[in-house]
Amino acid sequence: MPVQDEELLTLGNSLILAQKRLKQTIKKLDRDPHMHKLYSEFLEEYESLGHMQRIPDNCYSPISQNNSTKLRVVFDGSAPTTSDRSLNDILLSGRVQEDVFNIMLRFRKHKIVLTADIKHMFRQILIDPTQRNLLRILWKNKHWEKPIEYELNTVTYGTKSAPFLATRVIKQLCLDESDAFPLAAEITLSDIYMDGIVTGCENLENSEILKNQLIKMFKTCGMT
């Protein structure tokens, strides 16, 4: 993560806030068994895929509540620590994304359009092990259980640098694979926004070539 090194020592303690947020989240989920089940399954999958691991104590990222009916677990990188500084305060955001207006203009000109989403894009990108102590959470399934401490291993929703990190990795993939998949690399560099590709071709033959190249190119780094 692009951390402002001189600001790193300004972070305070976030354990008490994380414990409070966890208590609030469990209390809310206890009133909705279905949502509680989905929430638990999401975090179980997170761990089983290696996107987080159990660890000893340190610094924590509170889990935000989301009031929409569709489940979306949010890690709150803007939660203040005891020094009133948050993780997002010391992260740089970066700028490598193509302008969405230009992408949509190009999209409207194609005779045949293609769209694709990269599954779990953020979570396919590992964080440097030396920085994972900045991405810690608490979780438990029942209010009477002792909280389990986890360390997030991958790029995380809710952190300011996440879009930059994901987009920069995709850019590097295109540069590395441009010889093997020239069409896919060119299109991805120009027509991707966040985890979605919005593009098109002038005929079915090129559309099929592009589709196959995109699938194969992203498979080289484990993405689908």
Tab-separated table of N, CA and C in Angstrom, residues 29 40 48-49 132 143 175 194:
chain	number	residue	atom	x	y	z
A	29	LEU	N	-27.091	-8.151	13.711
A	29	LEU	CA	-27.249	-9.409	12.977
A	29	LEU	C	-28.079	-10.418	13.746
A	40	SER	N	-21.716	-14.407	8.121
A	40	SER	CA	-20.759	-15.409	8.589
A	40	SER	C	-20.172	-16.200	7.429
A	48	SER	N	-11.258	-19.047	4.048
A	48	SER	CA	-10.957	-20.290	3.332
A	48	SER	C	-10.196	-20.043	2.036
A	49	LEU	N	-10.402	-18.885	1.412
A	49	LEU	CA	-9.694	-18.539	0.177
A	49	LEU	C	-8.317	-17.947	0.438
A	132	ARG	N	0.547	-5.951	6.400
A	132	ARG	CA	-0.733	-6.555	6.752
A	132	ARG	C	-1.149	-6.275	8.194
A	143	HIS	N	-22.602	-13.552	20.141
A	143	HIS	CA	-22.198	-12.473	21.041
A	143	HIS	C	-21.453	-12.972	22.268
A	175	LEU	N	0.755	-5.008	-19.590
A	175	LEU	CA	2.104	-4.772	-20.105
A	175	LEU	C	2.886	-6.077	-20.210
A	194	MET	N	-12.559	0.253	-12.638
A	194	MET	CA	-12.648	-0.589	-11.440
A	194	MET	C	-12.529	-2.055	-11.869
